[in-house]
Amino acid sequence: MRRTIASLAAGFLMALAPAAAWAQAAAGGNASLLQVMVDSAHTPAEHQALARYFRAQAADAKALAEAHQSMSRSYSGKPGELRNMNKHCDEIEKLNQQLSAQYEAMAKGEEAAAAAR
């Protein structure tokens, strides 16, 4: 019985190893590696790894949007040309909010692909 449980546990860990490697590779941010991962994703674990990557990207974009929102408020009280910097920050905030939403949609798509397998 112990041998069976140990064998099952070892097999389970070996099955998860490729998905863990996928998640680490995606986190590295290498665009061509990401392309290969997207092209070759077939297993639920691979699609889940991509979903986690896209969710992390969404969170990063949202954080950047929030930082620029804060800077925009700071610039609005400044004199002269600095006052116009809030327009720059507002645009970057808007673009990053949109980017965050796109990454969230990609994550949902990967989760759906994982569930369909």
PDB file of N, CA, C and O in Angstrom, residues 79-110:
ATOM      1  N   PRO A  79       2.615  74.355 -11.488  1.00  0.00           N
ATOM      2  CA  PRO A  79       2.560  75.530 -12.372  1.00  0.00           C
ATOM      3  C   PRO A  79       3.065  75.217 -13.790  1.00  0.00           C
ATOM      4  O   PRO A  79       3.781  74.250 -14.011  1.00  0.00           O
ATOM      5  N   GLY A  80       2.684  76.052 -14.721  1.00  0.00           N
ATOM      6  CA  GLY A  80       3.198  76.036 -16.086  1.00  0.00           C
ATOM      7  C   GLY A  80       3.035  74.720 -16.823  1.00  0.00           C
ATOM      8  O   GLY A  80       1.980  74.075 -16.766  1.00  0.00           O
ATOM      9  N   GLU A  81       4.098  74.333 -17.514  1.00  0.00           N
ATOM     10  CA  GLU A  81       4.083  73.122 -18.340  1.00  0.00           C
ATOM     11  C   GLU A  81       3.870  71.859 -17.511  1.00  0.00           C
ATOM     12  O   GLU A  81       3.338  70.881 -18.020  1.00  0.00           O
ATOM     13  N   LEU A  82       4.310  71.845 -16.292  1.00  0.00           N
ATOM     14  CA  LEU A  82       4.134  70.656 -15.457  1.00  0.00           C
ATOM     15  C   LEU A  82       2.655  70.312 -15.276  1.00  0.00           C
ATOM     16  O   LEU A  82       2.298  69.156 -15.137  1.00  0.00           O
ATOM     17  N   ARG A  83       1.817  71.338 -15.294  1.00  0.00           N
ATOM     18  CA  ARG A  83       0.376  71.109 -15.139  1.00  0.00           C
ATOM     19  C   ARG A  83      -0.156  70.230 -16.271  1.00  0.00           C
ATOM     20  O   ARG A  83      -1.073  69.447 -16.089  1.00  0.00           O
ATOM     21  N   ASN A  84       0.454  70.325 -17.461  1.00  0.00           N
ATOM     22  CA  ASN A  84       0.009  69.536 -18.613  1.00  0.00           C
ATOM     23  C   ASN A  84       0.443  68.075 -18.539  1.00  0.00           C
ATOM     24  O   ASN A  84      -0.036  67.250 -19.314  1.00  0.00           O
ATOM     25  N   MET A  85       1.350  67.758 -17.626  1.00  0.00           N
ATOM     26  CA  MET A  85       1.805  66.380 -17.492  1.00  0.00           C
ATOM     27  C   MET A  85       0.672  65.462 -17.031  1.00  0.00           C
ATOM     28  O   MET A  85       0.720  64.269 -17.267  1.00  0.00           O
ATOM     29  N   ASN A  86      -0.339  66.017 -16.377  1.00  0.00           N
ATOM     30  CA  ASN A  86      -1.441  65.150 -15.942  1.00  0.00           C
ATOM     31  C   ASN A  86      -2.164  64.553 -17.144  1.00  0.00           C
ATOM     32  O   ASN A  86      -2.672  63.438 -17.065  1.00  0.00           O
ATOM     33  N   LYS A  87      -2.178  65.229 -18.282  1.00  0.00           N
ATOM     34  CA  LYS A  87      -2.779  64.655 -19.493  1.00  0.00           C
ATOM     35  C   LYS A  87      -1.994  63.421 -19.937  1.00  0.00           C
ATOM     36  O   LYS A  87      -2.580  62.409 -20.329  1.00  0.00           O
ATOM     37  N   HIS A  88      -0.680  63.515 -19.869  1.00  0.00           N
ATOM     38  CA  HIS A  88       0.195  62.382 -20.194  1.00  0.00           C
ATOM     39  C   HIS A  88      -0.127  61.208 -19.268  1.00  0.00           C
ATOM     40  O   HIS A  88      -0.313  60.078 -19.720  1.00  0.00           O
ATOM     41  N   CYS A  89      -0.192  61.478 -17.980  1.00  0.00           N
ATOM     42  CA  CYS A  89      -0.463  60.420 -17.003  1.00  0.00           C
ATOM     43  C   CYS A  89      -1.864  59.834 -17.189  1.00  0.00           C
ATOM     44  O   CYS A  89      -2.044  58.621 -17.051  1.00  0.00           O
ATOM     45  N   ASP A  90      -2.823  60.678 -17.491  1.00  0.00           N
ATOM     46  CA  ASP A  90      -4.187  60.190 -17.720  1.00  0.00           C
ATOM     47  C   ASP A  90      -4.242  59.236 -18.905  1.00  0.00           C
ATOM     48  O   ASP A  90      -4.936  58.217 -18.868  1.00  0.00           O
ATOM     49  N   GLU A  91      -3.503  59.561 -19.960  1.00  0.00           N
ATOM     50  CA  GLU A  91      -3.485  58.701 -21.151  1.00  0.00           C
ATOM     51  C   GLU A  91      -2.815  57.361 -20.843  1.00  0.00           C
ATOM     52  O   GLU A  91      -3.311  56.304 -21.251  1.00  0.00           O
ATOM     53  N   ILE A  92      -1.700  57.396 -20.124  1.00  0.00           N
ATOM     54  CA  ILE A  92      -1.026  56.150 -19.755  1.00  0.00           C
ATOM     55  C   ILE A  92      -1.910  55.318 -18.833  1.00  0.00           C
ATOM     56  O   ILE A  92      -1.977  54.095 -18.968  1.00  0.00           O
ATOM     57  N   GLU A  93      -2.614  55.974 -17.922  1.00  0.00           N
ATOM     58  CA  GLU A  93      -3.546  55.244 -17.052  1.00  0.00           C
ATOM     59  C   GLU A  93      -4.617  54.545 -17.887  1.00  0.00           C
ATOM     60  O   GLU A  93      -4.870  53.351 -17.714  1.00  0.00           O
ATOM     61  N   LYS A  94      -5.208  55.271 -18.813  1.00  0.00           N
ATOM     62  CA  LYS A  94      -6.266  54.717 -19.658  1.00  0.00           C
ATOM     63  C   LYS A  94      -5.757  53.529 -20.473  1.00  0.00           C
ATOM     64  O   LYS A  94      -6.396  52.469 -20.525  1.00  0.00           O
ATOM     65  N   LEU A  95      -4.590  53.683 -21.098  1.00  0.00           N
ATOM     66  CA  LEU A  95      -4.028  52.604 -21.918  1.00  0.00           C
ATOM     67  C   LEU A  95      -3.730  51.367 -21.080  1.00  0.00           C
ATOM     68  O   LEU A  95      -3.974  50.236 -21.510  1.00  0.00           O
ATOM     69  N   ASN A  96      -3.211  51.554 -19.882  1.00  0.00           N
ATOM     70  CA  ASN A  96      -2.886  50.412 -19.041  1.00  0.00           C
ATOM     71  C   ASN A  96      -4.126  49.755 -18.456  1.00  0.00           C
ATOM     72  O   ASN A  96      -4.126  48.546 -18.220  1.00  0.00           O
ATOM     73  N   GLN A  97      -5.183  50.506 -18.224  1.00  0.00           N
ATOM     74  CA  GLN A  97      -6.449  49.892 -17.807  1.00  0.00           C
ATOM     75  C   GLN A  97      -6.982  49.003 -18.935  1.00  0.00           C
ATOM     76  O   GLN A  97      -7.460  47.896 -18.694  1.00  0.00           O
ATOM     77  N   GLN A  98      -6.878  49.488 -20.165  1.00  0.00           N
ATOM     78  CA  GLN A  98      -7.308  48.694 -21.309  1.00  0.00           C
ATOM     79  C   GLN A  98      -6.430  47.457 -21.476  1.00  0.00           C
ATOM     80  O   GLN A  98      -6.930  46.357 -21.744  1.00  0.00           O
ATOM     81  N   LEU A  99      -5.134  47.617 -21.303  1.00  0.00           N
ATOM     82  CA  LEU A  99      -4.207  46.494 -21.402  1.00  0.00           C
ATOM     83  C   LEU A  99      -4.510  45.449 -20.329  1.00  0.00           C
ATOM     84  O   LEU A  99      -4.545  44.251 -20.607  1.00  0.00           O
ATOM     85  N   SER A 100      -4.786  45.909 -19.128  1.00  0.00           N
ATOM     86  CA  SER A 100      -5.133  44.996 -18.039  1.00  0.00           C
ATOM     87  C   SER A 100      -6.381  44.189 -18.391  1.00  0.00           C
ATOM     88  O   SER A 100      -6.428  42.975 -18.191  1.00  0.00           O
ATOM     89  N   ALA A 101      -7.374  44.855 -18.940  1.00  0.00           N
ATOM     90  CA  ALA A 101      -8.614  44.167 -19.331  1.00  0.00           C
ATOM     91  C   ALA A 101      -8.344  43.133 -20.434  1.00  0.00           C
ATOM     92  O   ALA A 101      -8.922  42.034 -20.417  1.00  0.00           O
ATOM     93  N   GLN A 102      -7.463  43.459 -21.367  1.00  0.00           N
ATOM     94  CA  GLN A 102      -7.124  42.519 -22.431  1.00  0.00           C
ATOM     95  C   GLN A 102      -6.412  41.288 -21.876  1.00  0.00           C
ATOM     96  O   GLN A 102      -6.706  40.157 -22.272  1.00  0.00           O
ATOM     97  N   TYR A 103      -5.489  41.504 -20.954  1.00  0.00           N
ATOM     98  CA  TYR A 103      -4.800  40.370 -20.334  1.00  0.00           C
ATOM     99  C   TYR A 103      -5.771  39.505 -19.528  1.00  0.00           C
ATOM    100  O   TYR A 103      -5.669  38.280 -19.533  1.00  0.00           O
ATOM    101  N   GLU A 104      -6.711  40.119 -18.854  1.00  0.00           N
ATOM    102  CA  GLU A 104      -7.719  39.352 -18.110  1.00  0.00           C
ATOM    103  C   GLU A 104      -8.538  38.491 -19.066  1.00  0.00           C
ATOM    104  O   GLU A 104      -8.848  37.337 -18.765  1.00  0.00           O
ATOM    105  N   ALA A 105      -8.904  39.063 -20.213  1.00  0.00           N
ATOM    106  CA  ALA A 105      -9.664  38.301 -21.205  1.00  0.00           C
ATOM    107  C   ALA A 105      -8.843  37.126 -21.726  1.00  0.00           C
ATOM    108  O   ALA A 105      -9.375  36.024 -21.922  1.00  0.00           O
ATOM    109  N   MET A 106      -7.555  37.336 -21.926  1.00  0.00           N
ATOM    110  CA  MET A 106      -6.693  36.247 -22.387  1.00  0.00           C
ATOM    111  C   MET A 106      -6.603  35.156 -21.324  1.00  0.00           C
ATOM    112  O   MET A 106      -6.629  33.966 -21.647  1.00  0.00           O
ATOM    113  N   ALA A 107      -6.504  35.554 -20.061  1.00  0.00           N
ATOM    114  CA  ALA A 107      -6.446  34.574 -18.968  1.00  0.00           C
ATOM    115  C   ALA A 107      -7.729  33.750 -18.923  1.00  0.00           C
ATOM    116  O   ALA A 107      -7.686  32.523 -18.779  1.00  0.00           O
ATOM    117  N   LYS A 108      -8.855  34.402 -19.092  1.00  0.00           N
ATOM    118  CA  LYS A 108     -10.134  33.676 -19.098  1.00  0.00           C
ATOM    119  C   LYS A 108     -10.207  32.704 -20.272  1.00  0.00           C
ATOM    120  O   LYS A 108     -10.717  31.587 -20.134  1.00  0.00           O
ATOM    121  N   GLY A 109      -9.689  33.108 -21.405  1.00  0.00           N
ATOM    122  CA  GLY A 109      -9.660  32.228 -22.565  1.00  0.00           C
ATOM    123  C   GLY A 109      -8.795  31.002 -22.322  1.00  0.00           C
ATOM    124  O   GLY A 109      -9.180  29.874 -22.681  1.00  0.00           O
ATOM    125  N   GLU A 110      -7.654  31.193 -21.693  1.00  0.00           N
ATOM    126  CA  GLU A 110      -6.784  30.060 -21.382  1.00  0.00           C
ATOM    127  C   GLU A 110      -7.419  29.143 -20.350  1.00  0.00           C
ATOM    128  O   GLU A 110      -7.294  27.912 -20.447  1.00  0.00           O
TER     129      GLU A 110
END
